[in-house]
Short mmCIF file of C-alpha atoms and ligand atoms in Angstrom, two decimals:
data_model
loop_
_atom_site.label_atom_id
_atom_site.label_comp_id
_atom_site.label_asym_id
_atom_site.label_seq_id
_atom_site.Cartn_x
_atom_site.Cartn_y
_atom_site.Cartn_z
CA MET A 226 -16.52 -105.56 -20.33
CA LYS A 227 -15.13 -106.33 -17.09
CA ILE A 228 -14.94 -103.43 -14.71
CA LYS A 229 -11.94 -103.42 -12.17
CA ASN A 230 -11.50 -101.55 -8.99
CA PRO A 231 -8.20 -99.76 -9.25
CA ALA A 232 -7.77 -99.80 -5.39
CA THR A 233 -8.01 -103.69 -5.42
CA ASN A 234 -7.17 -104.76 -8.96
CA LYS A 235 -10.26 -106.87 -8.77
CA VAL A 236 -13.25 -107.30 -11.21
CA PHE A 237 -16.45 -106.25 -9.39
CA ALA A 238 -18.83 -105.52 -12.31
CA GLU A 239 -19.45 -106.61 -15.95
CA LEU A 240 -21.20 -104.68 -18.84
CA GLU A 241 -22.23 -105.85 -22.11
CA GLU A 242 -20.18 -104.22 -24.96
CA CYS A 243 -21.98 -102.65 -28.03
CA ASN A 244 -21.01 -104.09 -31.46
CA LEU A 245 -20.69 -102.30 -34.94
CA GLN A 246 -24.15 -103.42 -36.03
CA GLU A 247 -25.81 -101.98 -32.93
CA LEU A 248 -23.83 -98.76 -33.52
CA ASP A 249 -25.18 -98.46 -37.06
CA ASN A 250 -28.81 -98.91 -35.75
CA GLN A 251 -28.34 -96.49 -32.96
CA LEU A 252 -27.33 -93.83 -35.41
CA VAL A 253 -30.36 -94.34 -37.35
CA VAL A 254 -32.55 -94.08 -34.09
CA LEU A 255 -30.83 -90.97 -33.04
CA ARG A 256 -31.40 -89.31 -36.35
CA LYS A 257 -35.12 -89.66 -36.02
CA GLY A 258 -35.17 -88.60 -32.34
CA GLN A 259 -33.19 -85.55 -33.11
CA LYS A 260 -35.69 -84.29 -35.66
CA LYS A 261 -38.45 -84.21 -32.95
CA TRP A 262 -36.18 -82.98 -30.17
CA SER A 263 -35.04 -80.11 -32.27
CA GLN A 264 -38.48 -78.96 -32.75
CA LEU A 265 -39.17 -78.47 -28.97
CA THR A 266 -38.45 -75.06 -27.58
CA VAL A 267 -35.14 -74.35 -25.78
CA GLU A 268 -37.27 -73.92 -22.57
CA ASN A 269 -38.79 -77.39 -22.92
CA ARG A 270 -35.28 -79.06 -23.61
CA LEU A 271 -33.80 -77.02 -20.56
CA ASP A 272 -36.51 -78.26 -18.32
CA CYS A 273 -35.14 -81.93 -18.90
CA ILE A 274 -31.55 -80.77 -18.18
CA LEU A 275 -32.80 -79.00 -14.96
CA LYS A 276 -34.52 -82.17 -13.78
CA PHE A 277 -31.44 -84.22 -14.65
CA GLY A 278 -29.23 -81.80 -12.51
CA ASP A 279 -31.69 -82.26 -9.60
CA LEU A 280 -31.65 -86.24 -9.84
CA ILE A 281 -27.85 -86.25 -9.86
CA GLN A 282 -27.68 -84.08 -6.87
CA GLN A 283 -30.31 -86.17 -5.11
CA ASN A 284 -28.40 -89.32 -5.72
CA LYS A 285 -24.93 -88.01 -5.41
CA GLU A 286 -23.92 -90.37 -2.48
CA GLU A 287 -24.65 -93.33 -4.59
CA LEU A 288 -23.26 -91.90 -7.78
CA ALA A 289 -20.00 -90.77 -6.08
CA ALA A 290 -19.58 -94.27 -4.69
CA ILE A 291 -19.94 -95.73 -8.26
CA MET A 292 -17.39 -93.22 -9.58
CA THR A 293 -14.82 -94.08 -6.81
CA SER A 294 -15.28 -97.80 -7.35
CA GLU A 295 -14.41 -97.64 -11.01
CA THR A 296 -11.90 -94.73 -11.13
CA GLY A 297 -10.32 -94.80 -7.67
CA LYS A 298 -10.96 -91.11 -7.20
CA PRO A 299 -11.18 -90.39 -3.45
CA LEU A 300 -14.82 -90.34 -2.30
CA GLN A 301 -14.62 -86.97 -0.98
CA GLN A 302 -13.29 -85.64 -4.39
CA SER A 303 -15.99 -87.60 -6.17
CA LEU A 304 -18.64 -85.86 -4.12
CA ASN A 305 -16.93 -82.57 -4.83
CA GLU A 306 -17.00 -83.19 -8.44
CA ILE A 307 -20.65 -84.13 -8.67
CA THR A 308 -21.60 -81.04 -6.39
CA GLY A 309 -19.54 -78.72 -8.50
CA ALA A 310 -20.74 -80.00 -12.03
CA GLN A 311 -24.19 -78.62 -11.05
CA ASN A 312 -22.68 -75.08 -11.96
CA ARG A 313 -22.96 -76.12 -15.55
CA VAL A 314 -26.60 -76.73 -15.20
CA ASP A 315 -27.16 -73.55 -13.30
CA HIS A 316 -25.16 -71.63 -15.98
CA LEU A 317 -27.38 -73.14 -18.84
CA LYS A 318 -30.58 -72.27 -16.90
CA ALA A 319 -29.31 -68.64 -16.66
CA ASN A 320 -28.07 -68.39 -20.30
CA ALA A 321 -29.11 -70.97 -22.77
CA GLU A 322 -32.25 -69.34 -24.11
CA LYS A 323 -30.40 -65.96 -24.51
CA TRP A 324 -27.48 -67.73 -26.37
CA LEU A 325 -29.65 -69.83 -28.62
CA ALA A 326 -32.18 -67.02 -29.57
CA ASP A 327 -32.23 -65.73 -33.14
CA GLU A 328 -30.15 -62.54 -33.54
CA ILE A 329 -31.81 -59.74 -35.49
CA LEU A 330 -28.91 -57.66 -36.96
CA VAL A 331 -30.73 -55.32 -39.31
CA ASP A 332 -34.30 -54.49 -38.74
CA PHE A 333 -34.99 -51.33 -40.72
CA GLY A 334 -35.38 -50.39 -44.45
CA PRO A 335 -36.35 -53.11 -47.10
CA THR A 336 -33.76 -55.76 -46.23
CA HIS A 337 -33.85 -57.53 -42.91
CA GLU A 338 -30.96 -59.65 -41.60
CA LYS A 339 -30.96 -62.36 -38.82
CA ILE A 340 -28.96 -65.25 -37.76
CA VAL A 341 -30.76 -68.46 -36.67
CA TYR A 342 -28.81 -70.95 -34.67
CA GLU A 343 -29.61 -74.41 -35.82
CA PRO A 344 -28.51 -77.61 -34.11
CA LEU A 345 -25.60 -79.75 -35.79
CA GLY A 346 -27.64 -82.86 -35.81
CA VAL A 347 -26.54 -86.13 -34.22
CA ILE A 348 -23.06 -85.85 -32.47
CA ALA A 349 -20.71 -88.27 -30.97
CA ASN A 350 -19.05 -87.51 -27.74
CA ILE A 351 -15.95 -89.65 -26.75
CA SER A 352 -15.21 -88.95 -23.31
CA ALA A 353 -12.42 -89.35 -20.71
CA TRP A 354 -12.53 -90.88 -17.26
CA ASN A 355 -10.67 -88.52 -14.98
CA PHE A 356 -13.57 -85.96 -14.39
CA PRO A 357 -16.45 -87.70 -16.13
CA TYR A 358 -19.10 -85.36 -14.75
CA ASN A 359 -17.32 -82.09 -15.62
CA VAL A 360 -15.94 -83.17 -19.07
CA GLY A 361 -19.25 -85.18 -19.87
CA TYR A 362 -21.67 -82.23 -18.97
CA ASN A 363 -19.29 -79.72 -20.82
CA VAL A 364 -20.41 -81.62 -24.02
CA PHE A 365 -23.64 -83.52 -23.83
CA LEU A 366 -25.69 -81.02 -21.73
CA TYR A 367 -24.73 -78.21 -23.99
CA ALA A 368 -25.34 -80.38 -27.10
CA LEU A 369 -28.71 -81.51 -25.92
CA VAL A 370 -30.03 -77.93 -24.88
CA ALA A 371 -29.05 -76.85 -28.26
CA GLY A 372 -31.36 -79.31 -29.93
CA ASN A 373 -28.72 -82.24 -30.98
CA ALA A 374 -29.00 -85.94 -30.28
CA VAL A 375 -25.79 -87.51 -28.49
CA LEU A 376 -24.17 -90.77 -28.80
CA TYR A 377 -21.97 -90.95 -25.74
CA LYS A 378 -19.04 -93.15 -25.32
CA PRO A 379 -17.62 -92.92 -21.99
CA SER A 380 -14.04 -94.04 -21.31
CA GLU A 381 -13.83 -97.81 -20.62
CA TYR A 382 -12.78 -96.60 -17.04
CA ALA A 383 -15.88 -94.60 -16.46
CA SER A 384 -18.43 -96.88 -18.10
CA LEU A 385 -20.76 -97.37 -14.97
CA THR A 386 -20.84 -93.56 -14.54
CA GLY A 387 -21.82 -93.18 -18.28
CA LYS A 388 -24.60 -95.64 -17.79
CA GLN A 389 -25.83 -93.62 -14.90
CA PHE A 390 -25.97 -90.51 -17.06
CA GLU A 391 -28.10 -92.29 -19.40
CA LYS A 392 -30.51 -93.60 -16.69
CA TYR A 393 -30.99 -90.14 -15.26
CA LEU A 394 -31.29 -88.40 -18.49
CA TYR A 395 -34.15 -90.75 -19.43
CA GLN A 396 -35.82 -90.29 -15.95
CA ALA A 397 -35.42 -86.56 -16.48
CA GLY A 398 -37.43 -86.74 -19.77
CA ILE A 399 -34.85 -86.97 -22.33
CA PRO A 400 -36.24 -89.30 -24.90
CA LYS A 401 -34.45 -92.67 -25.53
CA ASP A 402 -33.90 -91.85 -29.22
CA VAL A 403 -32.03 -88.71 -28.20
CA PHE A 404 -29.27 -89.92 -26.00
CA ILE A 405 -27.51 -93.19 -26.00
CA CYS A 406 -24.64 -94.44 -24.06
CA VAL A 407 -22.43 -97.08 -25.88
CA ILE A 408 -20.11 -99.23 -23.92
CA GLY A 409 -16.76 -100.27 -25.31
CA ASP A 410 -13.12 -99.47 -25.40
CA GLY A 411 -10.93 -97.66 -27.87
CA THR A 412 -11.86 -100.08 -30.63
CA LEU A 413 -15.47 -99.10 -30.33
CA GLY A 414 -14.42 -95.45 -30.33
CA GLN A 415 -12.50 -96.15 -33.57
CA GLN A 416 -15.57 -97.82 -35.17
CA LEU A 417 -17.67 -94.92 -34.20
CA LEU A 418 -15.50 -92.73 -36.21
CA GLU A 419 -16.29 -94.51 -39.34
CA LEU A 420 -19.93 -93.64 -39.17
CA ASP A 421 -21.48 -90.25 -40.42
CA PHE A 422 -22.12 -88.15 -37.43
CA ASP A 423 -22.66 -84.46 -37.62
CA GLY A 424 -19.98 -83.45 -35.28
CA TYR A 425 -17.26 -85.29 -33.04
CA PHE A 426 -16.37 -84.05 -29.56
CA PHE A 427 -13.53 -85.81 -27.92
CA THR A 428 -11.92 -85.49 -24.50
CA GLY A 429 -8.62 -87.34 -23.99
CA SER A 430 -5.08 -87.59 -24.87
CA TYR A 431 -3.17 -85.87 -27.67
CA ALA A 432 -2.25 -89.09 -29.28
CA THR A 433 -5.85 -90.31 -29.65
CA GLY A 434 -6.99 -86.84 -30.41
CA GLN A 435 -4.62 -86.66 -33.38
CA LYS A 436 -5.77 -90.17 -34.62
CA ILE A 437 -9.33 -88.84 -34.43
CA ALA A 438 -8.60 -85.78 -36.25
CA LYS A 439 -7.00 -87.69 -39.09
CA THR A 440 -9.81 -90.13 -39.35
CA VAL A 441 -12.69 -87.47 -39.24
CA ALA A 442 -11.10 -84.78 -41.42
CA PRO A 443 -12.48 -85.96 -44.81
CA LYS A 444 -16.08 -85.86 -43.40
CA LEU A 445 -15.71 -81.94 -43.05
CA VAL A 446 -17.91 -81.94 -40.14
CA PRO A 447 -17.16 -80.05 -36.73
CA LEU A 448 -14.51 -81.59 -34.70
CA GLN A 449 -13.65 -80.43 -31.21
CA LEU A 450 -10.65 -81.84 -29.28
CA GLU A 451 -9.99 -81.33 -25.47
CA LEU A 452 -6.65 -82.73 -24.99
CA GLY A 453 -3.84 -82.93 -22.45
CA GLY A 454 -1.43 -80.38 -20.95
CA LYS A 455 1.87 -79.86 -19.22
CA ASP A 456 0.70 -76.80 -17.34
CA PRO A 457 3.43 -74.64 -15.78
CA LEU A 458 3.32 -72.58 -12.44
CA PHE A 459 5.84 -69.79 -11.82
CA VAL A 460 6.18 -68.75 -8.25
CA THR A 461 7.82 -65.32 -7.81
CA GLU A 462 9.87 -64.09 -4.85
CA ASP A 463 7.35 -61.53 -3.91
CA VAL A 464 4.61 -63.89 -2.97
CA PRO A 465 3.38 -62.67 0.44
CA ASP A 466 3.30 -66.17 2.11
CA VAL A 467 5.69 -68.84 0.83
CA GLN A 468 4.06 -71.57 2.75
CA LEU A 469 0.73 -70.75 1.43
CA ALA A 470 1.92 -70.57 -1.98
CA ALA A 471 3.42 -74.15 -1.63
CA VAL A 472 0.19 -75.48 -0.21
CA ASN A 473 -1.78 -74.15 -3.09
CA ALA A 474 0.92 -75.26 -5.77
CA ALA A 475 0.74 -78.81 -4.01
CA GLU A 476 -3.04 -78.93 -4.31
CA GLY A 477 -2.90 -77.97 -8.03
CA ALA A 478 -0.41 -80.64 -8.70
CA PHE A 479 -1.74 -83.44 -6.58
CA TYR A 480 -5.51 -83.09 -6.55
CA ASN A 481 -7.27 -86.21 -8.16
CA ASN A 482 -3.74 -87.85 -7.96
CA GLY A 483 -2.53 -85.30 -10.66
CA GLN A 484 -5.08 -86.80 -13.10
CA SER A 485 -6.38 -83.58 -14.30
CA CYS A 486 -5.87 -82.02 -17.75
CA CYS A 487 -5.09 -78.64 -16.10
CA ALA A 488 -3.14 -80.01 -13.10
CA VAL A 489 0.18 -78.09 -12.33
CA GLU A 490 2.61 -80.53 -13.99
CA ARG A 491 5.80 -78.31 -13.44
CA ILE A 492 6.72 -75.48 -11.30
CA TYR A 493 9.39 -72.72 -11.64
CA VAL A 494 10.30 -70.97 -8.52
CA SER A 495 12.48 -67.68 -8.08
CA GLU A 496 15.93 -68.64 -6.69
CA ILE A 497 15.40 -66.31 -3.81
CA ILE A 498 12.60 -68.28 -2.27
CA TYR A 499 13.52 -71.59 -3.86
CA GLU A 500 14.74 -73.57 -0.69
CA ALA A 501 11.91 -72.32 1.61
CA PHE A 502 9.24 -73.08 -1.16
CA VAL A 503 10.56 -76.59 -1.68
CA ASP A 504 10.61 -77.35 2.03
CA ALA A 505 7.01 -76.16 2.48
CA LEU A 506 5.85 -78.07 -0.48
CA VAL A 507 7.55 -81.34 0.65
CA LYS A 508 6.08 -80.86 4.12
CA GLU A 509 2.59 -80.44 2.68
CA VAL A 510 2.94 -83.50 0.28
CA ASN A 511 4.04 -85.66 3.06
CA SER A 512 1.01 -84.80 5.10
CA TYR A 513 -1.40 -86.12 2.37
CA VAL A 514 -3.43 -89.22 3.40
CA GLN A 515 -2.94 -91.92 0.69
CA GLY A 516 -5.00 -95.06 0.85
CA ASP A 517 -8.52 -96.53 0.61
CA PRO A 518 -10.41 -94.06 -1.67
CA THR A 519 -13.73 -94.84 0.14
CA ASN A 520 -12.31 -93.36 3.31
CA LEU A 521 -13.44 -89.74 3.41
CA LYS A 522 -10.10 -88.62 4.84
CA THR A 523 -8.07 -90.04 1.82
CA PHE A 524 -6.59 -87.41 -0.36
CA LEU A 525 -4.64 -89.77 -2.78
CA GLY A 526 -6.18 -92.88 -4.03
CA PRO A 527 -4.86 -95.28 -6.60
CA LEU A 528 -4.34 -94.27 -10.18
CA THR A 529 -7.05 -95.15 -12.57
CA ARG A 530 -5.04 -96.91 -14.99
CA GLU A 531 -2.43 -99.56 -14.00
CA SER A 532 -0.34 -98.70 -17.18
CA GLN A 533 0.36 -95.22 -15.90
CA LEU A 534 2.54 -96.62 -12.97
CA ALA A 535 5.34 -97.47 -15.48
CA VAL A 536 4.95 -94.04 -17.07
CA LEU A 537 5.63 -92.46 -13.74
CA GLU A 538 8.48 -94.79 -12.73
CA ASN A 539 10.19 -94.03 -16.02
CA GLN A 540 9.95 -90.34 -15.55
CA VAL A 541 11.36 -90.60 -12.01
CA SER A 542 14.45 -92.83 -13.15
CA ASP A 543 14.94 -90.51 -16.28
CA ALA A 544 15.08 -87.34 -13.98
CA LEU A 545 17.32 -88.98 -11.46
CA GLU A 546 19.72 -90.08 -14.25
CA LYS A 547 19.93 -86.60 -15.47
CA GLY A 548 20.62 -84.96 -12.08
CA ALA A 549 17.40 -84.27 -10.32
CA VAL A 550 16.99 -84.93 -6.63
CA LEU A 551 14.24 -86.80 -5.14
CA LYS A 552 12.75 -85.11 -2.09
CA THR A 553 9.85 -87.59 -1.56
CA GLY A 554 8.14 -90.62 -2.92
CA GLY A 555 9.25 -91.97 -6.26
CA LYS A 556 8.16 -95.53 -6.11
CA VAL A 557 5.08 -97.73 -6.81
CA VAL A 558 3.49 -98.74 -3.58
CA ASP A 559 3.71 -102.53 -2.88
CA CYS A 560 0.11 -103.56 -2.89
CA ASP A 561 -2.67 -104.92 -5.16
CA GLY A 562 -4.06 -101.50 -6.08
CA TYR A 563 -2.34 -98.99 -8.61
CA TYR A 564 -0.72 -96.71 -6.00
CA PHE A 565 2.16 -94.45 -6.60
CA GLN A 566 3.88 -92.62 -3.86
CA PRO A 567 3.31 -88.76 -4.07
CA THR A 568 6.76 -87.60 -5.50
CA VAL A 569 8.58 -84.43 -5.55
CA LEU A 570 11.60 -84.03 -7.83
CA VAL A 571 13.67 -80.86 -7.52
CA ASP A 572 16.60 -79.33 -9.60
CA CYS A 573 14.98 -80.31 -12.62
CA ASN A 574 15.59 -79.19 -16.08
CA HIS A 575 14.03 -79.40 -19.59
CA ASP A 576 16.27 -82.39 -20.69
CA MET A 577 13.98 -84.39 -18.27
CA LYS A 578 10.69 -86.09 -19.37
CA VAL A 579 9.10 -84.92 -16.14
CA MET A 580 9.27 -81.35 -17.32
CA LYS A 581 8.22 -82.07 -21.00
CA GLU A 582 5.84 -84.94 -21.11
CA GLU A 583 2.47 -85.26 -19.44
CA SER A 584 2.78 -87.06 -16.19
CA PHE A 585 -0.88 -87.45 -15.17
CA GLY A 586 -0.07 -88.77 -11.81
CA PRO A 587 1.10 -87.58 -8.34
CA ILE A 588 4.53 -86.38 -9.30
CA ILE A 589 5.90 -82.85 -9.67
CA GLY A 590 9.18 -81.53 -10.94
CA ILE A 591 10.49 -78.18 -9.67
CA GLN A 592 13.10 -75.98 -11.26
CA LYS A 593 14.88 -72.75 -10.06
CA VAL A 594 14.88 -69.71 -12.20
CA LYS A 595 16.77 -66.45 -11.89
CA SER A 596 14.37 -64.08 -13.83
CA ASP A 597 10.79 -63.59 -15.21
CA ALA A 598 12.36 -63.94 -18.72
CA GLU A 599 13.89 -67.19 -17.85
CA ALA A 600 10.58 -68.41 -16.40
CA ILE A 601 8.56 -67.22 -19.43
CA ALA A 602 11.05 -69.04 -21.82
CA LEU A 603 10.65 -72.20 -19.86
CA MET A 604 6.93 -72.12 -19.33
CA GLN A 605 6.60 -71.63 -23.17
CA ASP A 606 8.91 -74.60 -23.85
CA THR A 607 6.20 -77.05 -24.62
CA GLU A 608 3.99 -78.60 -27.27
CA TYR A 609 0.96 -78.03 -25.10
CA GLY A 610 -1.07 -74.93 -24.64
CA LEU A 611 -3.90 -75.63 -22.06
CA THR A 612 -3.13 -73.37 -19.00
CA ALA A 613 -0.31 -71.38 -17.34
CA ALA A 614 -0.26 -69.92 -13.81
CA ILE A 615 1.65 -67.31 -11.82
CA PHE A 616 1.68 -66.68 -8.06
CA THR A 617 2.84 -63.04 -7.33
CA ALA A 618 1.69 -60.16 -5.29
CA ASN A 619 2.16 -57.84 -8.27
CA GLU A 620 -0.81 -57.72 -10.73
CA ASN A 621 1.25 -55.91 -13.47
CA ARG A 622 3.97 -58.34 -13.31
CA ALA A 623 1.40 -61.32 -13.48
CA MET A 624 -0.09 -59.69 -16.67
CA GLN A 625 3.22 -59.20 -18.22
CA VAL A 626 3.89 -62.92 -17.89
CA LEU A 627 0.42 -64.14 -18.73
CA GLN A 628 0.06 -62.11 -21.97
CA GLN A 629 3.11 -64.00 -23.26
CA MET A 630 1.62 -67.43 -22.64
CA ASN A 631 0.21 -69.25 -25.69
CA THR A 632 -2.37 -71.17 -23.87
CA GLY A 633 -6.24 -71.24 -23.79
CA THR A 634 -6.39 -70.14 -19.97
CA VAL A 635 -4.09 -68.33 -17.58
CA TYR A 636 -4.34 -67.97 -13.86
CA TRP A 637 -3.13 -65.30 -11.35
CA ASN A 638 -2.74 -66.57 -7.88
CA CYS A 639 -4.82 -69.70 -8.52
CA CYS A 640 -4.50 -72.79 -10.73
CA ASP A 641 -6.15 -75.96 -11.80
CA ARG A 642 -9.68 -74.53 -12.13
CA VAL A 643 -12.52 -74.37 -14.68
CA SER A 644 -15.51 -71.98 -14.71
CA PRO A 645 -18.60 -72.34 -16.88
CA ASN A 646 -18.61 -68.40 -17.32
CA ILE A 647 -15.48 -68.47 -19.54
CA PRO A 648 -14.30 -70.64 -22.42
CA TRP A 649 -12.40 -73.78 -21.79
CA SER A 650 -9.91 -74.42 -24.71
CA GLY A 651 -6.58 -75.62 -25.64
CA ARG A 652 -3.93 -74.50 -28.16
CA ASN A 653 -1.44 -76.45 -30.00
CA ASN A 654 -1.34 -80.12 -28.74
CA SER A 655 -4.06 -79.31 -26.10
CA GLY A 656 -6.78 -79.17 -28.52
CA LEU A 657 -9.13 -77.45 -30.78
CA GLY A 658 -12.41 -75.41 -30.13
CA SER A 659 -14.05 -74.36 -26.92
CA THR A 660 -16.41 -75.75 -24.44
CA LEU A 661 -18.33 -73.66 -21.72
CA SER A 662 -19.46 -70.12 -21.91
CA SER A 663 -21.54 -68.76 -24.88
CA GLN A 664 -18.83 -70.07 -27.18
CA GLY A 665 -19.32 -73.60 -25.69
CA ILE A 666 -22.88 -73.66 -26.68
CA ARG A 667 -22.22 -72.12 -30.01
CA ALA A 668 -19.97 -75.08 -30.76
CA PHE A 669 -23.16 -77.24 -30.93
CA VAL A 670 -25.05 -75.07 -33.44
CA GLN A 671 -24.51 -73.90 -36.91
CA PRO A 672 -25.56 -70.36 -37.89
CA LYS A 673 -28.03 -69.83 -40.73
CA SER A 674 -28.04 -66.31 -42.21
CA TYR A 675 -31.31 -64.89 -43.35
CA HIS A 676 -31.60 -61.99 -46.01
CA LEU A 677 -35.27 -61.04 -46.01
CA ARG A 678 -36.99 -58.47 -48.06
CA ALA A 679 -40.52 -57.77 -47.09
P1 NDP B 838 -7.45 -91.46 -24.14
O1 NDP B 838 -7.11 -90.60 -25.36
O2 NDP B 838 -6.77 -92.70 -23.86
O3 NDP B 838 -9.02 -91.82 -24.22
C1 NDP B 838 -10.14 -90.93 -24.38
C2 NDP B 838 -11.26 -91.62 -25.06
O4 NDP B 838 -10.98 -92.00 -26.38
C3 NDP B 838 -11.72 -92.82 -24.36
O5 NDP B 838 -13.08 -92.95 -24.35
C4 NDP B 838 -11.15 -93.86 -25.22
O6 NDP B 838 -11.60 -95.09 -25.15
C5 NDP B 838 -11.27 -93.37 -26.58
N1 NDP B 838 -10.41 -93.93 -27.66
C6 NDP B 838 -9.12 -94.51 -27.39
N2 NDP B 838 -8.57 -94.94 -28.61
C7 NDP B 838 -9.45 -94.46 -29.54
C8 NDP B 838 -9.52 -94.35 -30.95
N3 NDP B 838 -8.53 -94.87 -31.67
N4 NDP B 838 -10.58 -93.97 -31.58
C9 NDP B 838 -11.51 -93.36 -30.90
N5 NDP B 838 -11.73 -93.36 -29.48
C10 NDP B 838 -10.54 -93.79 -28.94
O7 NDP B 838 -7.51 -90.49 -22.84
P2 NDP B 838 -7.85 -90.69 -21.41
O8 NDP B 838 -9.05 -91.41 -21.14
O9 NDP B 838 -6.63 -91.54 -20.78
O10 NDP B 838 -7.78 -89.46 -20.67
C11 NDP B 838 -6.76 -88.67 -20.29
C12 NDP B 838 -6.31 -87.64 -21.21
O11 NDP B 838 -7.40 -86.68 -21.41
C13 NDP B 838 -5.21 -86.73 -20.58
O12 NDP B 838 -4.26 -86.42 -21.63
C14 NDP B 838 -5.92 -85.44 -20.22
O13 NDP B 838 -5.00 -84.34 -20.05
C15 NDP B 838 -7.01 -85.38 -21.13
N6 NDP B 838 -7.98 -84.54 -20.74
C16 NDP B 838 -8.30 -83.23 -21.16
C17 NDP B 838 -9.32 -82.45 -20.78
C18 NDP B 838 -9.50 -81.05 -21.34
O14 NDP B 838 -10.54 -80.54 -20.95
N7 NDP B 838 -8.51 -80.47 -22.02
C19 NDP B 838 -10.09 -82.93 -19.68
C20 NDP B 838 -9.94 -84.24 -19.26
C21 NDP B 838 -8.82 -84.98 -19.66
P3 NDP B 838 -11.24 -96.24 -23.83
O15 NDP B 838 -10.91 -95.51 -22.71
O16 NDP B 838 -12.47 -97.01 -23.69
O17 NDP B 838 -10.01 -96.94 -24.65
#
């Protein structure tokens, strides 16, 4: 596999791809390894995960440079992601033993009842490129601690990073027959679905997630899907500081070039502050430094995938044809890398693709609203259900709106964030199942109920 740098469109590395025969063998190897691994205590397994976390933090400069070279993520944001992902390790350290312990429910009289949490077995983890540390850790660390073996297929756009995970997991003491990283593109991913894993954990687009669900369904094994979003933000007229609201909204929309599953993808603004909010947001967006992702001052690098440039161009032209006004940006940058100008479209409506289809790029559509009821109806006019946010000074008002959102996560006066303490889950086209929190670890175990009579 040839690895290209999205900032230059030049191949800078090559990796050997895995073939189907090798995949078959790897599953056999992992099955044997998992049996031994599951017999260790949670504490023993956790020790390896803690060492892995330390190794990643000790080598973060080099690892951030690798991630930046293959995904185009600005170096500062690569460093932020690696530093931030450690919170998953810390959270497992504090909670894994408690969550995986046997639960004694009845311990008096002749019958005793308890639940034992057993690992699923060997799981397949097909992952995305946009936050490889965050979305990778959410699955393979939790799975390993729970006693599973993992076959990890990184996205072809984050393959070098996937190989680094493997290297440092082995250095941390995870046996080579318990975690294997396979290199390949979507075709390999498809082949992997033909094999009999004990669970499939996928992060990626709705289109691929749906294909995977159809293929895996007859196997009747756990399937978890963390998919895309079209996440709305509602800015009310009572925000104490319109400029600050605009700065925060812009960061939610443009961080990592908008290539985040929970990026703000559409904004509804009360008509009373509409003009002021738009002016402040455009000013903020125009202040972003776009360019070489290895420069620590760069906020916007290239997109990871060249093909997304055409998607964004199409959303802009569609919106303009239907009456939107372009406030800034709107074009592919004329250079070798995959750069798109940060783009703000205003006076948008729901006939436009930019308000309905996932953009996954540095582009935001803004629509004026007259009331909370109108905002709620528009926010809910989507096939996705990942997150929804509101900026308002009034907590009751926020709760009124957020309770009506059919999404896995809601935000009041914040957006575009994930915490290991609480579940991460999508509804409708945004996915199935939860990662993180106690629920995220229970996703990798199956309960066995014991009825015991002494
Ligand atoms: P894709 O769906 O294109 O790819 C995801 C993974 O699936 C990759 O490893 C890909 O391999 C693989 N794949 C592609 N085709 C198949 C197939 N037919 N069978 C099996 N595997 C296949 O998504 P992206 O990588 O483009 O990721 C972006 C998407 O992920 C966005 O929609 C984003 O919102 C979502 N996402 C959701 C998150 C969440 O937590 N809800 C978090 C992060 C991203 P390859 O790349 O090698 O072709």
